[in-house]
Short mmCIF file of N, CA and C and ligand atoms in Angstrom, two decimals:
data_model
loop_
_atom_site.label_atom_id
_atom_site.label_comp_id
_atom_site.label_asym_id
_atom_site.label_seq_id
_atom_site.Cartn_x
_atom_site.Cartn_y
_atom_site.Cartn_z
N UNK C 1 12.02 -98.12 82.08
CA UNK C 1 10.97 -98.76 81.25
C UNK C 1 11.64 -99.58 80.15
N UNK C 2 11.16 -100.83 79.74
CA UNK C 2 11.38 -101.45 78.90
C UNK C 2 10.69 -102.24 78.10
N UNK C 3 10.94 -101.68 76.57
CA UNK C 3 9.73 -102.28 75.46
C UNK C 3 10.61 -103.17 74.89
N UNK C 4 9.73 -104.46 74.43
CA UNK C 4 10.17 -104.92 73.60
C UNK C 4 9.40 -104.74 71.76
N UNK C 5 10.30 -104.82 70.75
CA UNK C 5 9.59 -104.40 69.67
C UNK C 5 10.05 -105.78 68.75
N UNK C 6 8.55 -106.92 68.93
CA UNK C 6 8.84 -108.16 68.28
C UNK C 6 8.33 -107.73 66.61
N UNK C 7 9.22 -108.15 65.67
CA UNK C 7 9.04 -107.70 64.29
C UNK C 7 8.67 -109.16 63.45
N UNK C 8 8.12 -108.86 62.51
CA UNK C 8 7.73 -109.99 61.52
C UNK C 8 6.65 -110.94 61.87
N UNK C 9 5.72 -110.63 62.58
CA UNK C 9 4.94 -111.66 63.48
C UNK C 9 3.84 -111.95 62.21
N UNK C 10 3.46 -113.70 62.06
CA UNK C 10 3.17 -114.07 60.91
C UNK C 10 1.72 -114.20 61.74
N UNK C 11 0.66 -113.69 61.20
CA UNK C 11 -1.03 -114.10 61.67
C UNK C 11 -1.05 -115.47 61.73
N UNK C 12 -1.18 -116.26 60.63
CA UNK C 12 -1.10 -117.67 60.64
C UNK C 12 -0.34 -118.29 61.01
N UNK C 13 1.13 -118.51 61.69
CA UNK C 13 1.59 -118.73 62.02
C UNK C 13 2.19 -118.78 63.56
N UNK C 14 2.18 -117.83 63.81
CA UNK C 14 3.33 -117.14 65.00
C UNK C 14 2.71 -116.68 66.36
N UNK C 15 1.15 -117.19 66.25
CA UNK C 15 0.38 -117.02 66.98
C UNK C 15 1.68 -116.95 68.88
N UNK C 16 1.88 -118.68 69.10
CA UNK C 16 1.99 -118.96 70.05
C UNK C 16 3.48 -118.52 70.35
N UNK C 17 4.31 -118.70 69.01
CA UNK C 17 5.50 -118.28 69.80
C UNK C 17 5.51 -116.48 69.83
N UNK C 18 4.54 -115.75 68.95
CA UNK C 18 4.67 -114.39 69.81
C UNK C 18 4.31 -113.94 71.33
N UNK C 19 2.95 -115.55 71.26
CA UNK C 19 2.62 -115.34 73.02
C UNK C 19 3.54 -115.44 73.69
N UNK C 20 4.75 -116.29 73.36
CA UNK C 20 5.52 -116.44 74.40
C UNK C 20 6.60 -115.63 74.39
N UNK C 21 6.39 -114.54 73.41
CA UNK C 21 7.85 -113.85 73.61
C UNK C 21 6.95 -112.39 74.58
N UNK C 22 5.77 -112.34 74.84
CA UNK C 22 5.08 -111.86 75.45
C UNK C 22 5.24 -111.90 76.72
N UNK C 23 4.99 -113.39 77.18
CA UNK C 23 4.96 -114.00 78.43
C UNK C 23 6.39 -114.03 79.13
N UNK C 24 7.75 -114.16 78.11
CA UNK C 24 8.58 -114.53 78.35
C UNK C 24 9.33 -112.88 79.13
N UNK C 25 9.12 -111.68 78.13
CA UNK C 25 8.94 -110.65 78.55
C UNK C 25 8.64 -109.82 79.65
N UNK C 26 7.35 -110.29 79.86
CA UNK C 26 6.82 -109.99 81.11
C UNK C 26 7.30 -110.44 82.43
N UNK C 27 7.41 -111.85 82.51
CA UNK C 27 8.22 -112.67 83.31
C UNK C 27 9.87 -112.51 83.53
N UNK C 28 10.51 -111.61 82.99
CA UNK C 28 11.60 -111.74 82.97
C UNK C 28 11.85 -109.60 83.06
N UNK C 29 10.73 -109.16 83.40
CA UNK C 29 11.09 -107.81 83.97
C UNK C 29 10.90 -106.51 82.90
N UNK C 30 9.94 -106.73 81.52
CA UNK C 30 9.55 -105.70 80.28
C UNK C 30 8.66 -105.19 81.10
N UNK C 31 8.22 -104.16 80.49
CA UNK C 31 7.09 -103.19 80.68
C UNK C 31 5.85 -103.39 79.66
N UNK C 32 6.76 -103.67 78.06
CA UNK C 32 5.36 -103.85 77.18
C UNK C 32 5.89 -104.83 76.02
N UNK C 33 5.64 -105.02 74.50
CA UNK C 33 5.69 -105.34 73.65
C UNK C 33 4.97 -104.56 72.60
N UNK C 34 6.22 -104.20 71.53
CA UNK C 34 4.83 -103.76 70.38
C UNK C 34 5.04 -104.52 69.47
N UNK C 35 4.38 -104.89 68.34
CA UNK C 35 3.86 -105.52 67.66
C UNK C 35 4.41 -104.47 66.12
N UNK C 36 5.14 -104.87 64.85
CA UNK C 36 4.23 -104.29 63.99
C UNK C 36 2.86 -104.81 62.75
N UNK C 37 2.66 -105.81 63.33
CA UNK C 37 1.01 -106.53 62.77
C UNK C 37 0.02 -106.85 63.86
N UNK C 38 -0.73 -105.95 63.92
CA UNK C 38 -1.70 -106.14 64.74
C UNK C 38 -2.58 -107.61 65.22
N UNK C 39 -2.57 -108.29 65.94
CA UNK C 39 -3.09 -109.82 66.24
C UNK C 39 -3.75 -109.90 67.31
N UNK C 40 -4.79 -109.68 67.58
CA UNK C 40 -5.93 -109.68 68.66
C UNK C 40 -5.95 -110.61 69.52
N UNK C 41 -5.80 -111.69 69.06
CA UNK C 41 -5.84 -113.23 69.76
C UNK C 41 -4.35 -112.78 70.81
N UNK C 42 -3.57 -111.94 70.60
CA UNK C 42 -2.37 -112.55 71.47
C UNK C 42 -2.76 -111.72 72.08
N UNK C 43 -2.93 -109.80 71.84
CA UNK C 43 -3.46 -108.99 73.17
C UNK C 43 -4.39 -109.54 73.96
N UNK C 44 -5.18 -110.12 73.62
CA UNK C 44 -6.80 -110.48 74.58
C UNK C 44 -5.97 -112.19 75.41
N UNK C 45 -5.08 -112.73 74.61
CA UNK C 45 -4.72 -113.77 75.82
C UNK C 45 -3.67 -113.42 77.03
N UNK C 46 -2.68 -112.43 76.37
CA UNK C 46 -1.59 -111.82 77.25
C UNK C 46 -2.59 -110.84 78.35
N UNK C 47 -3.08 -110.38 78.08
CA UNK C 47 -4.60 -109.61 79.02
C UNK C 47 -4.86 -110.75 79.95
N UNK C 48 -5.37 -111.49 79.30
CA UNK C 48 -6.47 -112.72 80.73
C UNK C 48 -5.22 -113.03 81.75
N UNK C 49 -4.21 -113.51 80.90
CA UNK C 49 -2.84 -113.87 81.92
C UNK C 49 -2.49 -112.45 83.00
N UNK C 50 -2.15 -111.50 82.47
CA UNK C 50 -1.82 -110.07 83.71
C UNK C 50 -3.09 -109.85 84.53
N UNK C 51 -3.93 -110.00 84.05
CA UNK C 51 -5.07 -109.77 84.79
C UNK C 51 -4.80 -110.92 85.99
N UNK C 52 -4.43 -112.21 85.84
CA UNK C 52 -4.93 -112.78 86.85
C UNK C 52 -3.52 -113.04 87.78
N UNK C 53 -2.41 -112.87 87.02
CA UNK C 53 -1.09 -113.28 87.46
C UNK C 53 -0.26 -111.45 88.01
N UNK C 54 -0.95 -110.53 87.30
CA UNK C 54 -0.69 -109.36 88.32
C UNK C 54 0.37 -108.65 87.22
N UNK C 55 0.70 -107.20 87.59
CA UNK C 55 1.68 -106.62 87.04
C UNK C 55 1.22 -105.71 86.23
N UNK C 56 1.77 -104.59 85.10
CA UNK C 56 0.96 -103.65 84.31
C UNK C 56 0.97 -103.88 83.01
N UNK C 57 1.88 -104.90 82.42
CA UNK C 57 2.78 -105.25 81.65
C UNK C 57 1.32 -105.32 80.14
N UNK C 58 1.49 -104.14 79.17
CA UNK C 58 1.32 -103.87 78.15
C UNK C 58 1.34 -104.58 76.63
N UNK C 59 0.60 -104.67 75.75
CA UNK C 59 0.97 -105.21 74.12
C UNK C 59 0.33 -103.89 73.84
N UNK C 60 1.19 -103.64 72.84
CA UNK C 60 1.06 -102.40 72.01
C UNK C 60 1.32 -102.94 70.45
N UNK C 61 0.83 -101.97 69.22
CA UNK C 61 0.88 -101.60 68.32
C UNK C 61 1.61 -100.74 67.11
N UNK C 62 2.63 -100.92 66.66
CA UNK C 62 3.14 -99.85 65.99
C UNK C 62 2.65 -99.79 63.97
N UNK C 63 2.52 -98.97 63.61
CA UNK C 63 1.87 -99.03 61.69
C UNK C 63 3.35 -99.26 61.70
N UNK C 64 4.45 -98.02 62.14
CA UNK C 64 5.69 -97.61 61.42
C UNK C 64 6.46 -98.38 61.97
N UNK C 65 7.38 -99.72 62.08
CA UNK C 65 8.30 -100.09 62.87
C UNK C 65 9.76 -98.85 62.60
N UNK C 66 9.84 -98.85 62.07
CA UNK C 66 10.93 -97.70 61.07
C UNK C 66 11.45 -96.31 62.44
N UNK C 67 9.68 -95.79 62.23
CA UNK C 67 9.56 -94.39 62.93
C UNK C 67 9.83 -94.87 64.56
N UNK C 68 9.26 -96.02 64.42
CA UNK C 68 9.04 -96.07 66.04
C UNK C 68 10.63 -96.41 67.01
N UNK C 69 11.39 -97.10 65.63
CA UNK C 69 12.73 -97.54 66.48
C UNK C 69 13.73 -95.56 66.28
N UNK C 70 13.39 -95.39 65.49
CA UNK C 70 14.30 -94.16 65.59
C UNK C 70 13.79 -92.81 66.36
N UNK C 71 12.50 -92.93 66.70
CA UNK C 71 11.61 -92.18 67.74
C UNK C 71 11.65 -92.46 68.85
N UNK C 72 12.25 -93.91 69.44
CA UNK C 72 11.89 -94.73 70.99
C UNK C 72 13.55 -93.52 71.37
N UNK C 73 12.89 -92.91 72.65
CA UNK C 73 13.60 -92.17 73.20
C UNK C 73 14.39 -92.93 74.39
N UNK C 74 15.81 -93.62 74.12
CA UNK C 74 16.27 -94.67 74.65
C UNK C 74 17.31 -95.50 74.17
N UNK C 75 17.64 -95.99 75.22
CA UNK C 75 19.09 -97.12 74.18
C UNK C 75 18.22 -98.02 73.46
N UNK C 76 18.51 -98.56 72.16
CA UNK C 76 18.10 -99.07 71.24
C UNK C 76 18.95 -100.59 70.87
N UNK C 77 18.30 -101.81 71.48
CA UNK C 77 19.27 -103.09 71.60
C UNK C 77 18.94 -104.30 70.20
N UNK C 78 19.29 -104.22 68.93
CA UNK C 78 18.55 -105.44 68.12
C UNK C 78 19.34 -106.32 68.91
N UNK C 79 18.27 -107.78 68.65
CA UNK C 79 19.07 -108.96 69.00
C UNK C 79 19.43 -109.73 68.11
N UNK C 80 20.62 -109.89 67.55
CA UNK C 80 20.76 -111.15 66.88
C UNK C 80 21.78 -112.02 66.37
N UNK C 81 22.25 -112.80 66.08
CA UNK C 81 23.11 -113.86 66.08
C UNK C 81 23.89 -113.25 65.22
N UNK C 82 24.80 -111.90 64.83
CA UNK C 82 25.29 -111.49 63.76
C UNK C 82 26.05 -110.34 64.83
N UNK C 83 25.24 -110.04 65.79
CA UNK C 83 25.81 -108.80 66.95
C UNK C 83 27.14 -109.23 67.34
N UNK C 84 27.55 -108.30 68.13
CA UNK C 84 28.61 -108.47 69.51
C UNK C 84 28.03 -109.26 70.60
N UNK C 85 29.17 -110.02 71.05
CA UNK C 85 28.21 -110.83 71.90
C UNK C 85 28.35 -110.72 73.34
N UNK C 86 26.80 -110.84 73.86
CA UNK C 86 26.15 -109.98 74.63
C UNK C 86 26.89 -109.97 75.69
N UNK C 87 27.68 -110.93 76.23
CA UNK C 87 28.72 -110.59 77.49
C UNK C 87 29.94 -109.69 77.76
N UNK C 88 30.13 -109.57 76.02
CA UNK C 88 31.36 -108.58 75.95
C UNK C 88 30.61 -107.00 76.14
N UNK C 89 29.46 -106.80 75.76
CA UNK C 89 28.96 -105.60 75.80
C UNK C 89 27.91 -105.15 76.83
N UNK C 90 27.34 -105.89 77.26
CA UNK C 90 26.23 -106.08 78.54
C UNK C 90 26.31 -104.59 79.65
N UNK C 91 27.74 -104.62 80.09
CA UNK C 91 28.06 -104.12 81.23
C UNK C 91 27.51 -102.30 80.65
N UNK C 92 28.13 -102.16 79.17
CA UNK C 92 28.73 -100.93 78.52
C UNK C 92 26.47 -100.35 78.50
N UNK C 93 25.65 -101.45 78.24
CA UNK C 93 24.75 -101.45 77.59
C UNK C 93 23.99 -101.00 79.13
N UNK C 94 24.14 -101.61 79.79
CA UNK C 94 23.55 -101.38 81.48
C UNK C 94 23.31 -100.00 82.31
N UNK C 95 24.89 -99.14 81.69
CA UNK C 95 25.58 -98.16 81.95
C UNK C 95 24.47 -97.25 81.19
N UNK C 96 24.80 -97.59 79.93
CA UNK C 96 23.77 -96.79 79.28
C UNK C 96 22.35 -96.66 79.55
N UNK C 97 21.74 -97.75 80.09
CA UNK C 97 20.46 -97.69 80.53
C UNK C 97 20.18 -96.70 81.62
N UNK C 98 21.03 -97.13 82.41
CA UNK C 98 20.96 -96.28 83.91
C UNK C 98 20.86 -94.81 83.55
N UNK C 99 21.57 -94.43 82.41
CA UNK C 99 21.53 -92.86 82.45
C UNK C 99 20.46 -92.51 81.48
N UNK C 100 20.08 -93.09 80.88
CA UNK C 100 18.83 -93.00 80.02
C UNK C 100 17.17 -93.08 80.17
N UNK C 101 17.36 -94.42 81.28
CA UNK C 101 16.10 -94.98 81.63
C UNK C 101 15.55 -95.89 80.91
N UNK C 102 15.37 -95.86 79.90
CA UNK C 102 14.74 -96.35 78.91
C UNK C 102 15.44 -97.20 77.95
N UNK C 103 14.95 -98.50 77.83
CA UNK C 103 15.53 -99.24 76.56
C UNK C 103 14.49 -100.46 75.67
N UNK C 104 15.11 -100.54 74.46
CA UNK C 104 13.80 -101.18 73.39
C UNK C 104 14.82 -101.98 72.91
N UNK C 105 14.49 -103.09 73.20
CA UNK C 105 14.81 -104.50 72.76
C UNK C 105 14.04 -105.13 71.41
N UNK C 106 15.10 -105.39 70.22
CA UNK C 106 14.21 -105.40 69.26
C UNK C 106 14.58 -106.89 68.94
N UNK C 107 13.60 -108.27 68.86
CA UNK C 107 13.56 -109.30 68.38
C UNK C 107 12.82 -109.45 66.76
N UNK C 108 13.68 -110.26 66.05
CA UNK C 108 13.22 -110.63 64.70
C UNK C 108 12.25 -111.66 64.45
N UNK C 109 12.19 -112.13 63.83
CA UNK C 109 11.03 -113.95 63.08
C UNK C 109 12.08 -113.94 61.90
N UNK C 110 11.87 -114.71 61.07
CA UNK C 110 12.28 -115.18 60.12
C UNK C 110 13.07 -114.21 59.37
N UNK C 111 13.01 -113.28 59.22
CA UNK C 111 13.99 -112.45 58.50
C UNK C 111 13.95 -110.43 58.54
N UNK C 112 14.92 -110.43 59.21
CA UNK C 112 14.88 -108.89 59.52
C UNK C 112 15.27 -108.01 58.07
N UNK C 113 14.90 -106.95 58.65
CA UNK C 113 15.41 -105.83 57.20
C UNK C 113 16.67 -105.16 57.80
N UNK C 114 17.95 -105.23 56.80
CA UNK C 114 19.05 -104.68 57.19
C UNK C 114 18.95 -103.17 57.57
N UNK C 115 17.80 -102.53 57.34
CA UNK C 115 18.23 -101.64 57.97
C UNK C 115 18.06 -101.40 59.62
N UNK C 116 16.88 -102.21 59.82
CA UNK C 116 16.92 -102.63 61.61
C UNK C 116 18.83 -102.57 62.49
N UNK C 117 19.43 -103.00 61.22
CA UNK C 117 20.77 -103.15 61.84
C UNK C 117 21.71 -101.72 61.74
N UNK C 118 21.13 -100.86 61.29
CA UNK C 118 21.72 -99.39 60.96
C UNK C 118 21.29 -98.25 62.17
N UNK C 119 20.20 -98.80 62.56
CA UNK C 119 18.92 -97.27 62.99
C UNK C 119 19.12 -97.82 64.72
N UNK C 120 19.73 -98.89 65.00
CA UNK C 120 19.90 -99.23 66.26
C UNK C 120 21.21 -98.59 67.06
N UNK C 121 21.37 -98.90 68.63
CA UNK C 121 22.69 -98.46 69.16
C UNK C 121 23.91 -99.75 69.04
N UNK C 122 22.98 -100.68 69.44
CA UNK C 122 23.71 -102.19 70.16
C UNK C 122 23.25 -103.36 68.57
N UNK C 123 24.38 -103.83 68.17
CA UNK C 123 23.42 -105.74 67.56
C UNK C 123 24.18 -106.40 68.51
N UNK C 124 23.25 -107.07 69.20
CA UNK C 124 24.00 -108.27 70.30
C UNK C 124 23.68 -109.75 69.90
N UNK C 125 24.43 -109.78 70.30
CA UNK C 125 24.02 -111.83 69.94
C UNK C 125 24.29 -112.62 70.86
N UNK C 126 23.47 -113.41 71.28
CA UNK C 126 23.43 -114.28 72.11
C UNK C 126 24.18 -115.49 71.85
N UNK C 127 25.24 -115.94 71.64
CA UNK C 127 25.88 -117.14 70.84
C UNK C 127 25.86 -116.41 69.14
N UNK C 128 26.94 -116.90 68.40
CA UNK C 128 26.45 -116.69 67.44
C UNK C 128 25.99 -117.86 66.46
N UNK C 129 25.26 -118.33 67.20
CA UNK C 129 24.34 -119.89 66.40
C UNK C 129 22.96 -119.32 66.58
N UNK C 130 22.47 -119.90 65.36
CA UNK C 130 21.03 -119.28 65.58
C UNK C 130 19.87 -120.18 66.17
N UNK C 131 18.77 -119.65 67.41
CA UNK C 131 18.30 -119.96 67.77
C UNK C 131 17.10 -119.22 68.05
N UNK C 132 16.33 -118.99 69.05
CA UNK C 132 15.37 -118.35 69.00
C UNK C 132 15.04 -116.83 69.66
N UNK C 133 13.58 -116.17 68.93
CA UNK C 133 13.75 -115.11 69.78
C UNK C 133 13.22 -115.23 70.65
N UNK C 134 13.10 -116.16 71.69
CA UNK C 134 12.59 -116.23 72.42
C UNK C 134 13.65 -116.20 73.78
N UNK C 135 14.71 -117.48 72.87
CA UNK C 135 15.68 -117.96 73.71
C UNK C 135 16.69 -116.50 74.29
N UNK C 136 16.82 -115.77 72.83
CA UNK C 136 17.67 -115.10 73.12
C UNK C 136 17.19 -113.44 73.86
N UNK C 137 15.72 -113.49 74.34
CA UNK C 137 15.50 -112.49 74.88
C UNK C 137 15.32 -112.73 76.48
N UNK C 138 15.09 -114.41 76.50
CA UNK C 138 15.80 -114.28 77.95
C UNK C 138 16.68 -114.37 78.63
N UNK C 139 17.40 -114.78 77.95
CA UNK C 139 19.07 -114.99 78.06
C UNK C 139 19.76 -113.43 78.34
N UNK C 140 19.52 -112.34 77.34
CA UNK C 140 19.46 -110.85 77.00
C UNK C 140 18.87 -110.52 78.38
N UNK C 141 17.57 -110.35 79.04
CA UNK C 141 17.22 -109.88 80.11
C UNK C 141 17.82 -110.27 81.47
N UNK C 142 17.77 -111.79 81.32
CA UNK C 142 18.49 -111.96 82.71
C UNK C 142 19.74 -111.34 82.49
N UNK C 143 20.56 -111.62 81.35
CA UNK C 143 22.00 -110.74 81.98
C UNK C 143 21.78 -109.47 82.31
N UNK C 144 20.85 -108.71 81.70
CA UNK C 144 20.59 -107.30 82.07
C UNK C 144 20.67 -107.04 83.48
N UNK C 145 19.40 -108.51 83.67
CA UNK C 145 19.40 -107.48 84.98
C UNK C 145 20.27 -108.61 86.01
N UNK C 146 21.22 -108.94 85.93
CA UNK C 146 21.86 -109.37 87.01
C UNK C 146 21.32 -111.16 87.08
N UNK C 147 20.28 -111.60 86.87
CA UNK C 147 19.52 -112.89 87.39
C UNK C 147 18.43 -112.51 88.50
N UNK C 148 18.69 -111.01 88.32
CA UNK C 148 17.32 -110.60 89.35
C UNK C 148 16.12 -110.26 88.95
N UNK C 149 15.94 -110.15 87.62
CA UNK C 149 14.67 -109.69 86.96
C UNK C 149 13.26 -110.53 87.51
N UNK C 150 13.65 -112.12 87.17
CA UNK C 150 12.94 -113.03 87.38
C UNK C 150 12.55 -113.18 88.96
N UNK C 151 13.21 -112.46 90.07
CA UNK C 151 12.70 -112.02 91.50
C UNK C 151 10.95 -111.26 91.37
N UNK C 152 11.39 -110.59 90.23
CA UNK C 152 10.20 -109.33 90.52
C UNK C 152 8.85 -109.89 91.16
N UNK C 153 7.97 -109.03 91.87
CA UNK C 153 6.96 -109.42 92.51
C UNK C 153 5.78 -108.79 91.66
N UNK C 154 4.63 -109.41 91.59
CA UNK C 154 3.32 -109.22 90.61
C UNK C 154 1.96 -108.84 91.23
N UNK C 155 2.17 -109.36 92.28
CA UNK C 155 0.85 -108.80 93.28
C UNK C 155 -0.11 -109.31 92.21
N UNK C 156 -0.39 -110.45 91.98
CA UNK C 156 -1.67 -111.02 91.47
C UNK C 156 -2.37 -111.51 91.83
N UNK C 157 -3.69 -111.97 91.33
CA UNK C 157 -4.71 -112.78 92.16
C UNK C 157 -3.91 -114.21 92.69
N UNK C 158 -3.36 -114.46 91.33
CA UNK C 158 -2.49 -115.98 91.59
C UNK C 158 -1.23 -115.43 91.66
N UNK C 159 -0.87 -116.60 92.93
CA UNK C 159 1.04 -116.46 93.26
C UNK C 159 1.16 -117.69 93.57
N UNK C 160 2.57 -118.29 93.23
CA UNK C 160 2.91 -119.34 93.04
C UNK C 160 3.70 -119.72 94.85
N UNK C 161 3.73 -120.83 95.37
CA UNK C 161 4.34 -120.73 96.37
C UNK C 161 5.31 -121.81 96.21
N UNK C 162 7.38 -121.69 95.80
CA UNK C 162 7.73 -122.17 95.25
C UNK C 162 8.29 -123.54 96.76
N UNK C 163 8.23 -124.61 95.83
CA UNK C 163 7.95 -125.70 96.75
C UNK C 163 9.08 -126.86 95.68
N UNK C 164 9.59 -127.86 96.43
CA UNK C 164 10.83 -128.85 96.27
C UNK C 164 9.42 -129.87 95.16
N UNK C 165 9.05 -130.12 96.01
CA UNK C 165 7.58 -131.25 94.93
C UNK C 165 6.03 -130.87 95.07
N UNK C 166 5.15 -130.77 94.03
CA UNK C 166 4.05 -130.95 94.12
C UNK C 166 3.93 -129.12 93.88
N UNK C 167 2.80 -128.73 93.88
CA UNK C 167 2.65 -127.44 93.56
C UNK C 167 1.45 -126.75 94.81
N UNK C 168 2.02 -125.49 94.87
CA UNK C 168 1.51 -124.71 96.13
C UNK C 168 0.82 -123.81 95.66
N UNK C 169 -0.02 -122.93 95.07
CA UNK C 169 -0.86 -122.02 94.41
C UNK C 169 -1.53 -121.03 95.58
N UNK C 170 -1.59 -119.86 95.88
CA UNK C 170 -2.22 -119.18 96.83
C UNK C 170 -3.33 -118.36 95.53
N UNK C 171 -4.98 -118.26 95.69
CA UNK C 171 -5.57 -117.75 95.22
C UNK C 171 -6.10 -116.66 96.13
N UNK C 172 -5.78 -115.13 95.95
CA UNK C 172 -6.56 -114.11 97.07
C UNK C 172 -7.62 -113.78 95.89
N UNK C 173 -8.42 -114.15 97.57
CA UNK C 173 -9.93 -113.60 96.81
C UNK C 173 -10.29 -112.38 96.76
N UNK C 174 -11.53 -111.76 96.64
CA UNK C 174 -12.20 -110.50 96.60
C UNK C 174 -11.60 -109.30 97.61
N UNK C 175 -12.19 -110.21 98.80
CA UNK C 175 -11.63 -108.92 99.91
C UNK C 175 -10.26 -108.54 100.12
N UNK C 176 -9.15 -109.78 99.38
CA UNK C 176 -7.66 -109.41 99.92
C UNK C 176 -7.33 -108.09 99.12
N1 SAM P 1 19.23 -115.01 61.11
C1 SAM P 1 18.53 -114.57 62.26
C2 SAM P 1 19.31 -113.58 63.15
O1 SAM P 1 19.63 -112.51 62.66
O2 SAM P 1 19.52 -113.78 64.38
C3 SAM P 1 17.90 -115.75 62.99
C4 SAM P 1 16.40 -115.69 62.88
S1 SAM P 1 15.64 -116.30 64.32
C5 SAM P 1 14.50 -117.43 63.62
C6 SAM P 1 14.53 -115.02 64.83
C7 SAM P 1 15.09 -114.03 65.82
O3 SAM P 1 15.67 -114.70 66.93
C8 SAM P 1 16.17 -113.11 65.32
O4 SAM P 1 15.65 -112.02 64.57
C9 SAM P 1 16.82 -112.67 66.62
O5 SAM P 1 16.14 -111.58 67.19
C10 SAM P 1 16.68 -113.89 67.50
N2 SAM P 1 17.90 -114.71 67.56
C11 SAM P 1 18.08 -115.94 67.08
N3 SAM P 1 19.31 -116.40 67.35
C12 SAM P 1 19.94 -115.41 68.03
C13 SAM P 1 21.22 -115.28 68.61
N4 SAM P 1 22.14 -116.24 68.53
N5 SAM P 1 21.51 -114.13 69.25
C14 SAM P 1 20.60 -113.13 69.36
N6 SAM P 1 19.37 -113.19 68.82
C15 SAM P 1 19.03 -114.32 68.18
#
């Protein structure tokens, strides 16, 4: 299983790029996302999308980010441009998964609290230039999983049928 725990998410702001660290998530082989500011608009749009594109893939809620990273029973990964970088440690981090099961990938916004960098196992960094959390959580997953994450199958209403030009869409209806 794998959560991601996106921190600092601004209401007025951060609407779309939390959708996409949602989407980006899901698509790239998470299980959920928690949140610690609750934002309705992104659960109810990340919803319409699984619903129709398939998969089980979760937004969750945390009050405590604090409790929840030192409670997540699991390897514990912050991401950020200040870590070890992620190729030198990847393999060590993989290892650890396998015997654990479980891992929580923690992305920032605008400014983390140093202690995020204490209460974790891994700080990884994707380059150490700063860029996004978006960029750097898929960059982070595909190495995880090999470049195979993005294989995974969704069993959704909609599936894409991947094609050289023009676009192929299969919609199963009711009875499939
Ligand atoms: N100074 C921040 C940092 O610690 O990485 C950059 C803030 S950036 C706007 C927001 C988030 O993007 C960070 O909290 C981190 O999770 C992710 N991020 C940005 N650049 C990164 C990098 N080079 N490696 C890993 N994560 C990165």
């Amino acid at each position: 299983m794998i959560t991601v725990l996106r921190l600092g998410h601004r209401f007025e702001r951060d609407k779309r790029i939390s959708t996409h660290i949602c989407l980006t998530a899901r698509a790239f082989g998470a299980d959920e996302v928690v949140f610690d500011v609750r934002d309705e608009r992104i659960e109810e749009s990340v919803k319409r999308i699984t619903n129709e594109w398939g998969g089980n893939f979760k937004v969750n809620f945390t009050e405590n980010y604090n409790d929840f990273i030192k409670n997540f029973d699991g390897i514990k990964v912050h991401l950020t441009m200040y870590g070890l970088q992620v190729n030198d440690i990847i393999r060590e981090i993989s290892d650890k998964v396998n015997e654990s099961k479980n891992m929580l990938i923690i992305v920032g916004g605008q400014k983390v609290e140093s202690d995020v960098y204490f209460i974790t196992d891994y700080n990884v960094a994707v380059g150490n230039q700063p860029h996004s959390e978006v960029a750097a959580l898929a960059v982070f997953m595909d190495k995880f999983f090999n470049g195979k994450g993005i294989e995974r199958k969704f069993n959704g209403k909609i599936e894409v049928v991947p094609k050289a030009r023009g676009k192929d869409v299969v919609r199963k209806g009711k009875d499939d």
